[in-house]
Amino acid sequence: DDATHPPTRFIHGRWCRGRKTQVEPCPGTALGCPMERQIAWWPAHASCLDACARVVSQVVRQDESEVYALLQHAQGVPWTISNKYFTAYVEHVYVRDRPEAQKRPAIVLLVPHTADMAVHQRIIDEAVDGRNASVSLVVGLPVAGDTPDVDELDACYGQAGWEYMAPTNDAPRRISEALMVYPWPGMHLTGRGRPQWEDAASEDSDSSMGEFQSCPPNEDDVLIDAQPL
């Protein structure tokens, strides 16, 4: 009975008891979702719309050509996050500069995986502070070059608040999972969406992540083909 046991919801950074919120789908127009429900994909080194479309298409499991067409025309790629805790409607957008990226709660930096450490350090220096975004990811794109030390890249970006993801077969799944932990505005809690995130974390991580429906593991997935930026 909602009157006796009102459902929980996330308000201003904390879980509260209150009336059930409604799922708020993004408008089916060129305006798309508000920025607070957008994921900014930002080419931090050079324009790479093709590579971005390929990665986003694997995260949302949509046709790559359709994703490319939307991003090319500065439109968002709709994505429904559906897991055992909540459902939320968000969008992936392609941005070209720092001011546009930092307006969104989730930022995905696209960088050349094989670049020299000096290039990666410059990217970090010029990017927004990863600690200022709710979700801060760096996706390495596999371009020609020597294989880098991934541990060194992890440490380098980690010091600036970013989580680095190498271009491996499971990268789309990892990106998807990282974006799903953020309590998106307008989300609708399911029956298992309780306020204690600690309870969810105490479950076996593999079985818990298996509930995320948008991007199940697939060994045949390849992040992107090696190509110059």
PDB file of C-alpha atoms in Angstrom:
ATOM      1  CA  ASP A   1       0.000   0.000   0.000  1.00  0.00           C
ATOM      2  CA  ASP A   2       1.681   3.231  -1.174  1.00  0.00           C
ATOM      3  CA  ALA A   3      -0.084   5.269   1.486  1.00  0.00           C
ATOM      4  CA  THR A   4       1.378   3.135   4.272  1.00  0.00           C
ATOM      5  CA  HIS A   5       4.705   2.201   2.667  1.00  0.00           C
ATOM      6  CA  PRO A   6       5.578   4.814   0.061  1.00  0.00           C
ATOM      7  CA  PRO A   7       8.318   3.674  -2.338  1.00  0.00           C
ATOM      8  CA  THR A   8      11.861   4.960  -2.157  1.00  0.00           C
ATOM      9  CA  ARG A   9      13.399   7.365  -4.632  1.00  0.00           C
ATOM     10  CA  PHE A  10      16.639   9.265  -5.156  1.00  0.00           C
ATOM     11  CA  ILE A  11      16.345  12.995  -4.452  1.00  0.00           C
ATOM     12  CA  HIS A  12      19.164  15.527  -4.270  1.00  0.00           C
ATOM     13  CA  GLY A  13      21.886  12.999  -3.602  1.00  0.00           C
ATOM     14  CA  ARG A  14      20.077  10.763  -1.096  1.00  0.00           C
ATOM     15  CA  TRP A  15      17.437   8.046  -1.004  1.00  0.00           C
ATOM     16  CA  CYS A  16      14.085   9.142   0.431  1.00  0.00           C
ATOM     17  CA  ARG A  17      10.638   7.739   1.074  1.00  0.00           C
ATOM     18  CA  GLY A  18       7.982   9.296  -1.109  1.00  0.00           C
ATOM     19  CA  ARG A  19       5.555   8.847  -3.931  1.00  0.00           C
ATOM     20  CA  LYS A  20       6.622   6.738  -6.879  1.00  0.00           C
ATOM     21  CA  THR A  21       8.221   8.757  -9.635  1.00  0.00           C
ATOM     22  CA  GLN A  22       7.211   8.172 -13.222  1.00  0.00           C
ATOM     23  CA  VAL A  23       9.582   7.133 -15.977  1.00  0.00           C
ATOM     24  CA  GLU A  24      10.305  10.217 -18.058  1.00  0.00           C
ATOM     25  CA  PRO A  25      11.186   9.177 -21.603  1.00  0.00           C
ATOM     26  CA  CYS A  26      13.199  11.587 -23.712  1.00  0.00           C
ATOM     27  CA  PRO A  27      11.112  13.481 -26.249  1.00  0.00           C
ATOM     28  CA  GLY A  28      11.083  11.994 -29.733  1.00  0.00           C
ATOM     29  CA  THR A  29      12.364  15.225 -31.223  1.00  0.00           C
ATOM     30  CA  ALA A  30      15.665  16.687 -32.345  1.00  0.00           C
ATOM     31  CA  LEU A  31      15.925  18.353 -28.928  1.00  0.00           C
ATOM     32  CA  GLY A  32      16.274  14.959 -27.253  1.00  0.00           C
ATOM     33  CA  CYS A  33      16.970  14.544 -23.542  1.00  0.00           C
ATOM     34  CA  PRO A  34      17.949  17.393 -21.237  1.00  0.00           C
ATOM     35  CA  MET A  35      21.691  17.625 -20.622  1.00  0.00           C
ATOM     36  CA  GLU A  36      21.312  16.121 -17.158  1.00  0.00           C
ATOM     37  CA  ARG A  37      20.396  12.841 -18.877  1.00  0.00           C
ATOM     38  CA  GLN A  38      23.080  12.875 -21.572  1.00  0.00           C
ATOM     39  CA  ILE A  39      26.372  11.024 -21.911  1.00  0.00           C
ATOM     40  CA  ALA A  40      29.006  13.136 -23.653  1.00  0.00           C
ATOM     41  CA  TRP A  41      31.434  11.318 -25.960  1.00  0.00           C
ATOM     42  CA  TRP A  42      34.368  13.651 -26.454  1.00  0.00           C
ATOM     43  CA  PRO A  43      37.278  13.045 -28.883  1.00  0.00           C
ATOM     44  CA  ALA A  44      40.079  14.418 -26.727  1.00  0.00           C
ATOM     45  CA  HIS A  45      42.852  14.081 -29.319  1.00  0.00           C
ATOM     46  CA  ALA A  46      41.351  14.220 -32.819  1.00  0.00           C
ATOM     47  CA  SER A  47      37.957  13.948 -34.466  1.00  0.00           C
ATOM     48  CA  CYS A  48      36.853  10.316 -34.589  1.00  0.00           C
ATOM     49  CA  LEU A  49      33.121  10.221 -35.299  1.00  0.00           C
ATOM     50  CA  ASP A  50      33.389   6.823 -37.037  1.00  0.00           C
ATOM     51  CA  ALA A  51      35.073   5.211 -34.040  1.00  0.00           C
ATOM     52  CA  CYS A  52      32.655   6.848 -31.625  1.00  0.00           C
ATOM     53  CA  ALA A  53      29.645   5.552 -33.559  1.00  0.00           C
ATOM     54  CA  ARG A  54      31.108   2.058 -33.559  1.00  0.00           C
ATOM     55  CA  VAL A  55      31.615   1.992 -29.798  1.00  0.00           C
ATOM     56  CA  VAL A  56      28.259   3.596 -28.980  1.00  0.00           C
ATOM     57  CA  SER A  57      26.448   1.153 -31.281  1.00  0.00           C
ATOM     58  CA  GLN A  58      27.935  -1.744 -29.327  1.00  0.00           C
ATOM     59  CA  VAL A  59      26.996  -0.212 -25.978  1.00  0.00           C
ATOM     60  CA  VAL A  60      23.367   0.446 -26.954  1.00  0.00           C
ATOM     61  CA  ARG A  61      23.163  -2.519 -29.355  1.00  0.00           C
ATOM     62  CA  GLN A  62      21.848  -0.558 -32.297  1.00  0.00           C
ATOM     63  CA  ASP A  63      22.851  -0.567 -35.941  1.00  0.00           C
ATOM     64  CA  GLU A  64      26.121   1.314 -36.392  1.00  0.00           C
ATOM     65  CA  SER A  65      24.951   3.222 -39.474  1.00  0.00           C
ATOM     66  CA  GLU A  66      21.893   4.511 -37.603  1.00  0.00           C
ATOM     67  CA  VAL A  67      24.032   5.594 -34.665  1.00  0.00           C
ATOM     68  CA  TYR A  68      26.471   7.350 -37.004  1.00  0.00           C
ATOM     69  CA  ALA A  69      23.660   9.226 -38.753  1.00  0.00           C
ATOM     70  CA  LEU A  70      22.294  10.523 -35.459  1.00  0.00           C
ATOM     71  CA  LEU A  71      25.681  11.635 -34.148  1.00  0.00           C
ATOM     72  CA  GLN A  72      26.635  13.187 -37.477  1.00  0.00           C
ATOM     73  CA  HIS A  73      23.556  15.399 -37.355  1.00  0.00           C
ATOM     74  CA  ALA A  74      24.211  16.392 -33.732  1.00  0.00           C
ATOM     75  CA  GLN A  75      21.327  14.286 -32.463  1.00  0.00           C
ATOM     76  CA  GLY A  76      21.377  12.053 -29.412  1.00  0.00           C
ATOM     77  CA  VAL A  77      21.370   8.269 -29.556  1.00  0.00           C
ATOM     78  CA  PRO A  78      18.555   7.103 -27.242  1.00  0.00           C
ATOM     79  CA  TRP A  79      19.360   4.401 -24.717  1.00  0.00           C
ATOM     80  CA  THR A  80      17.048   2.718 -22.250  1.00  0.00           C
ATOM     81  CA  ILE A  81      18.885   1.507 -19.166  1.00  0.00           C
ATOM     82  CA  SER A  82      16.960  -1.409 -17.723  1.00  0.00           C
ATOM     83  CA  ASN A  83      18.263  -3.420 -14.803  1.00  0.00           C
ATOM     84  CA  LYS A  84      16.868  -5.031 -11.675  1.00  0.00           C
ATOM     85  CA  TYR A  85      17.090  -1.739  -9.761  1.00  0.00           C
ATOM     86  CA  PHE A  86      15.768   0.941 -12.100  1.00  0.00           C
ATOM     87  CA  THR A  87      14.799   1.966 -15.614  1.00  0.00           C
ATOM     88  CA  ALA A  88      16.022   5.244 -17.100  1.00  0.00           C
ATOM     89  CA  TYR A  89      15.975   6.944 -20.474  1.00  0.00           C
ATOM     90  CA  VAL A  90      19.215   8.684 -21.470  1.00  0.00           C
ATOM     91  CA  GLU A  91      21.083   9.734 -24.602  1.00  0.00           C
ATOM     92  CA  HIS A  92      24.595   9.454 -26.001  1.00  0.00           C
ATOM     93  CA  VAL A  93      25.819  12.648 -27.667  1.00  0.00           C
ATOM     94  CA  TYR A  94      28.996  13.513 -29.570  1.00  0.00           C
ATOM     95  CA  VAL A  95      30.596  16.760 -28.400  1.00  0.00           C
ATOM     96  CA  ARG A  96      33.609  18.547 -29.822  1.00  0.00           C
ATOM     97  CA  ASP A  97      34.902  20.764 -27.035  1.00  0.00           C
ATOM     98  CA  ARG A  98      35.418  21.042 -23.311  1.00  0.00           C
ATOM     99  CA  PRO A  99      32.546  23.462 -22.537  1.00  0.00           C
ATOM    100  CA  GLU A 100      30.031  21.104 -24.135  1.00  0.00           C
ATOM    101  CA  ALA A 101      31.438  18.033 -22.384  1.00  0.00           C
ATOM    102  CA  GLN A 102      31.460  19.467 -18.879  1.00  0.00           C
ATOM    103  CA  LYS A 103      27.738  20.303 -19.031  1.00  0.00           C
ATOM    104  CA  ARG A 104      26.891  16.585 -18.900  1.00  0.00           C
ATOM    105  CA  PRO A 105      27.008  14.333 -15.812  1.00  0.00           C
ATOM    106  CA  ALA A 106      28.772  11.523 -17.690  1.00  0.00           C
ATOM    107  CA  ILE A 107      31.801  12.054 -19.935  1.00  0.00           C
ATOM    108  CA  VAL A 108      33.563   9.483 -22.102  1.00  0.00           C
ATOM    109  CA  LEU A 109      36.932  10.640 -23.412  1.00  0.00           C
ATOM    110  CA  LEU A 110      38.071   9.001 -26.655  1.00  0.00           C
ATOM    111  CA  VAL A 111      41.861   8.747 -26.866  1.00  0.00           C
ATOM    112  CA  PRO A 112      44.422   6.881 -29.004  1.00  0.00           C
ATOM    113  CA  HIS A 113      45.379   3.812 -26.990  1.00  0.00           C
ATOM    114  CA  THR A 114      48.881   3.597 -28.441  1.00  0.00           C
ATOM    115  CA  ALA A 115      49.822   7.263 -28.053  1.00  0.00           C
ATOM    116  CA  ASP A 116      52.952   8.257 -26.151  1.00  0.00           C
ATOM    117  CA  MET A 117      52.532   8.984 -22.463  1.00  0.00           C
ATOM    118  CA  ALA A 118      53.287  12.624 -23.207  1.00  0.00           C
ATOM    119  CA  VAL A 119      50.162  12.761 -25.393  1.00  0.00           C
ATOM    120  CA  HIS A 120      48.046  11.149 -22.687  1.00  0.00           C
ATOM    121  CA  GLN A 121      49.385  13.606 -20.121  1.00  0.00           C
ATOM    122  CA  ARG A 122      48.509  16.529 -22.395  1.00  0.00           C
ATOM    123  CA  ILE A 123      44.989  15.144 -22.822  1.00  0.00           C
ATOM    124  CA  ILE A 124      44.613  14.987 -19.038  1.00  0.00           C
ATOM    125  CA  ASP A 125      45.926  18.523 -18.633  1.00  0.00           C
ATOM    126  CA  GLU A 126      43.484  19.899 -21.216  1.00  0.00           C
ATOM    127  CA  ALA A 127      40.436  17.857 -20.195  1.00  0.00           C
ATOM    128  CA  VAL A 128      38.033  18.666 -17.409  1.00  0.00           C
ATOM    129  CA  ASP A 129      38.865  17.268 -13.985  1.00  0.00           C
ATOM    130  CA  GLY A 130      37.417  13.759 -13.942  1.00  0.00           C
ATOM    131  CA  ARG A 131      36.397  14.232 -10.320  1.00  0.00           C
ATOM    132  CA  ASN A 132      33.943  16.955 -11.361  1.00  0.00           C
ATOM    133  CA  ALA A 133      31.777  14.569 -13.389  1.00  0.00           C
ATOM    134  CA  SER A 134      29.540  11.872 -11.934  1.00  0.00           C
ATOM    135  CA  VAL A 135      30.869   9.301 -14.419  1.00  0.00           C
ATOM    136  CA  SER A 136      34.333   9.847 -15.941  1.00  0.00           C
ATOM    137  CA  LEU A 137      35.531   7.250 -18.450  1.00  0.00           C
ATOM    138  CA  VAL A 138      38.425   7.131 -20.896  1.00  0.00           C
ATOM    139  CA  VAL A 139      38.149   4.720 -23.824  1.00  0.00           C
ATOM    140  CA  GLY A 140      41.340   3.865 -25.667  1.00  0.00           C
ATOM    141  CA  LEU A 141      40.954   3.514 -29.436  1.00  0.00           C
ATOM    142  CA  PRO A 142      43.229   0.883 -31.043  1.00  0.00           C
ATOM    143  CA  VAL A 143      45.339   2.734 -33.577  1.00  0.00           C
ATOM    144  CA  ALA A 144      48.626   1.572 -35.080  1.00  0.00           C
ATOM    145  CA  GLY A 145      51.557   1.767 -32.688  1.00  0.00           C
ATOM    146  CA  ASP A 146      53.374   0.029 -29.865  1.00  0.00           C
ATOM    147  CA  THR A 147      51.281  -1.648 -27.184  1.00  0.00           C
ATOM    148  CA  PRO A 148      51.224   0.634 -24.135  1.00  0.00           C
ATOM    149  CA  ASP A 149      51.530  -0.276 -20.479  1.00  0.00           C
ATOM    150  CA  VAL A 150      47.861  -0.409 -19.456  1.00  0.00           C
ATOM    151  CA  ASP A 151      48.735  -0.275 -15.753  1.00  0.00           C
ATOM    152  CA  GLU A 152      50.606   2.960 -16.370  1.00  0.00           C
ATOM    153  CA  LEU A 153      47.632   4.393 -18.252  1.00  0.00           C
ATOM    154  CA  ASP A 154      45.298   3.314 -15.438  1.00  0.00           C
ATOM    155  CA  ALA A 155      47.450   5.110 -12.895  1.00  0.00           C
ATOM    156  CA  CYS A 156      47.945   8.205 -15.037  1.00  0.00           C
ATOM    157  CA  TYR A 157      44.257   8.775 -15.700  1.00  0.00           C
ATOM    158  CA  GLY A 158      43.210   7.530 -12.274  1.00  0.00           C
ATOM    159  CA  GLN A 159      45.140  10.310 -10.545  1.00  0.00           C
ATOM    160  CA  ALA A 160      42.989  12.809 -12.426  1.00  0.00           C
ATOM    161  CA  GLY A 161      39.716  11.068 -11.561  1.00  0.00           C
ATOM    162  CA  TRP A 162      39.251   9.083 -14.778  1.00  0.00           C
ATOM    163  CA  GLU A 163      38.714   5.349 -15.286  1.00  0.00           C
ATOM    164  CA  TYR A 164      40.698   4.049 -18.250  1.00  0.00           C
ATOM    165  CA  MET A 165      39.330   1.274 -20.453  1.00  0.00           C
ATOM    166  CA  ALA A 166      41.594  -0.486 -22.916  1.00  0.00           C
ATOM    167  CA  PRO A 167      40.143  -1.582 -26.303  1.00  0.00           C
ATOM    168  CA  THR A 168      39.353  -5.179 -25.327  1.00  0.00           C
ATOM    169  CA  ASN A 169      36.485  -7.433 -26.330  1.00  0.00           C
ATOM    170  CA  ASP A 170      34.593  -6.735 -23.107  1.00  0.00           C
ATOM    171  CA  ALA A 171      34.999  -2.943 -23.278  1.00  0.00           C
ATOM    172  CA  PRO A 172      31.398  -2.257 -24.453  1.00  0.00           C
ATOM    173  CA  ARG A 173      30.037  -4.241 -21.514  1.00  0.00           C
ATOM    174  CA  ARG A 174      32.322  -2.445 -19.056  1.00  0.00           C
ATOM    175  CA  ILE A 175      31.321   0.957 -20.438  1.00  0.00           C
ATOM    176  CA  SER A 176      27.664   0.013 -20.160  1.00  0.00           C
ATOM    177  CA  GLU A 177      28.032  -1.174 -16.568  1.00  0.00           C
ATOM    178  CA  ALA A 178      29.940   1.961 -15.532  1.00  0.00           C
ATOM    179  CA  LEU A 179      27.192   4.198 -16.930  1.00  0.00           C
ATOM    180  CA  MET A 180      24.484   2.191 -15.187  1.00  0.00           C
ATOM    181  CA  VAL A 181      25.678   2.839 -11.635  1.00  0.00           C
ATOM    182  CA  TYR A 182      24.762   6.530 -11.812  1.00  0.00           C
ATOM    183  CA  PRO A 183      21.254   7.368 -10.467  1.00  0.00           C
ATOM    184  CA  TRP A 184      19.967   9.138 -13.589  1.00  0.00           C
ATOM    185  CA  PRO A 185      17.318  11.862 -13.185  1.00  0.00           C
ATOM    186  CA  GLY A 186      13.859  10.621 -14.120  1.00  0.00           C
ATOM    187  CA  MET A 187      14.714   7.018 -13.369  1.00  0.00           C
ATOM    188  CA  HIS A 188      11.997   4.666 -12.164  1.00  0.00           C
ATOM    189  CA  LEU A 189      12.832   2.247  -9.371  1.00  0.00           C
ATOM    190  CA  THR A 190      11.823  -1.365  -9.869  1.00  0.00           C
ATOM    191  CA  GLY A 191      10.706  -3.724  -7.115  1.00  0.00           C
ATOM    192  CA  ARG A 192      14.316  -4.379  -6.126  1.00  0.00           C
ATOM    193  CA  GLY A 193      15.378  -0.743  -6.263  1.00  0.00           C
ATOM    194  CA  ARG A 194      15.990  -0.190  -2.562  1.00  0.00           C
ATOM    195  CA  PRO A 195      17.914   2.695  -0.999  1.00  0.00           C
ATOM    196  CA  GLN A 196      20.730   0.530   0.336  1.00  0.00           C
ATOM    197  CA  TRP A 197      23.238   0.347  -2.508  1.00  0.00           C
ATOM    198  CA  GLU A 198      25.457  -1.535  -0.055  1.00  0.00           C
ATOM    199  CA  ASP A 199      23.014  -4.441  -0.218  1.00  0.00           C
ATOM    200  CA  ALA A 200      23.354  -4.599  -3.976  1.00  0.00           C
ATOM    201  CA  ALA A 201      27.136  -4.468  -3.770  1.00  0.00           C
ATOM    202  CA  SER A 202      27.212  -7.357  -1.324  1.00  0.00           C
ATOM    203  CA  GLU A 203      25.781  -9.694  -3.962  1.00  0.00           C
ATOM    204  CA  ASP A 204      28.086 -11.598  -6.240  1.00  0.00           C
ATOM    205  CA  SER A 205      29.290  -9.002  -8.732  1.00  0.00           C
ATOM    206  CA  ASP A 206      29.090 -11.254 -11.778  1.00  0.00           C
ATOM    207  CA  SER A 207      25.536 -12.371 -11.094  1.00  0.00           C
ATOM    208  CA  SER A 208      24.524  -8.816 -10.226  1.00  0.00           C
ATOM    209  CA  MET A 209      25.938  -7.367 -13.429  1.00  0.00           C
ATOM    210  CA  GLY A 210      24.220 -10.139 -15.322  1.00  0.00           C
ATOM    211  CA  GLU A 211      20.943  -8.391 -14.571  1.00  0.00           C
ATOM    212  CA  PHE A 212      21.883  -5.440 -16.742  1.00  0.00           C
ATOM    213  CA  GLN A 213      19.971  -6.042 -19.938  1.00  0.00           C
ATOM    214  CA  SER A 214      21.439  -3.495 -22.299  1.00  0.00           C
ATOM    215  CA  CYS A 215      24.832  -4.996 -23.043  1.00  0.00           C
ATOM    216  CA  PRO A 216      25.357  -8.660 -22.087  1.00  0.00           C
ATOM    217  CA  PRO A 217      28.872 -10.095 -22.478  1.00  0.00           C
ATOM    218  CA  ASN A 218      29.662 -11.341 -25.946  1.00  0.00           C
ATOM    219  CA  GLU A 219      33.064 -12.725 -26.814  1.00  0.00           C
ATOM    220  CA  ASP A 220      32.490 -11.863 -30.475  1.00  0.00           C
ATOM    221  CA  ASP A 221      32.277  -8.149 -29.731  1.00  0.00           C
ATOM    222  CA  VAL A 222      35.252  -6.132 -30.950  1.00  0.00           C
ATOM    223  CA  LEU A 223      35.418  -2.554 -29.785  1.00  0.00           C
ATOM    224  CA  ILE A 224      36.623  -0.984 -33.033  1.00  0.00           C
ATOM    225  CA  ASP A 225      38.927  -1.883 -35.883  1.00  0.00           C
ATOM    226  CA  ALA A 226      42.437  -0.504 -35.724  1.00  0.00           C
ATOM    227  CA  GLN A 227      42.511   2.657 -37.775  1.00  0.00           C
ATOM    228  CA  PRO A 228      44.261   6.036 -37.659  1.00  0.00           C
ATOM    229  CA  LEU A 229      42.433   8.873 -35.967  1.00  0.00           C
TER     230      LEU A 229
END
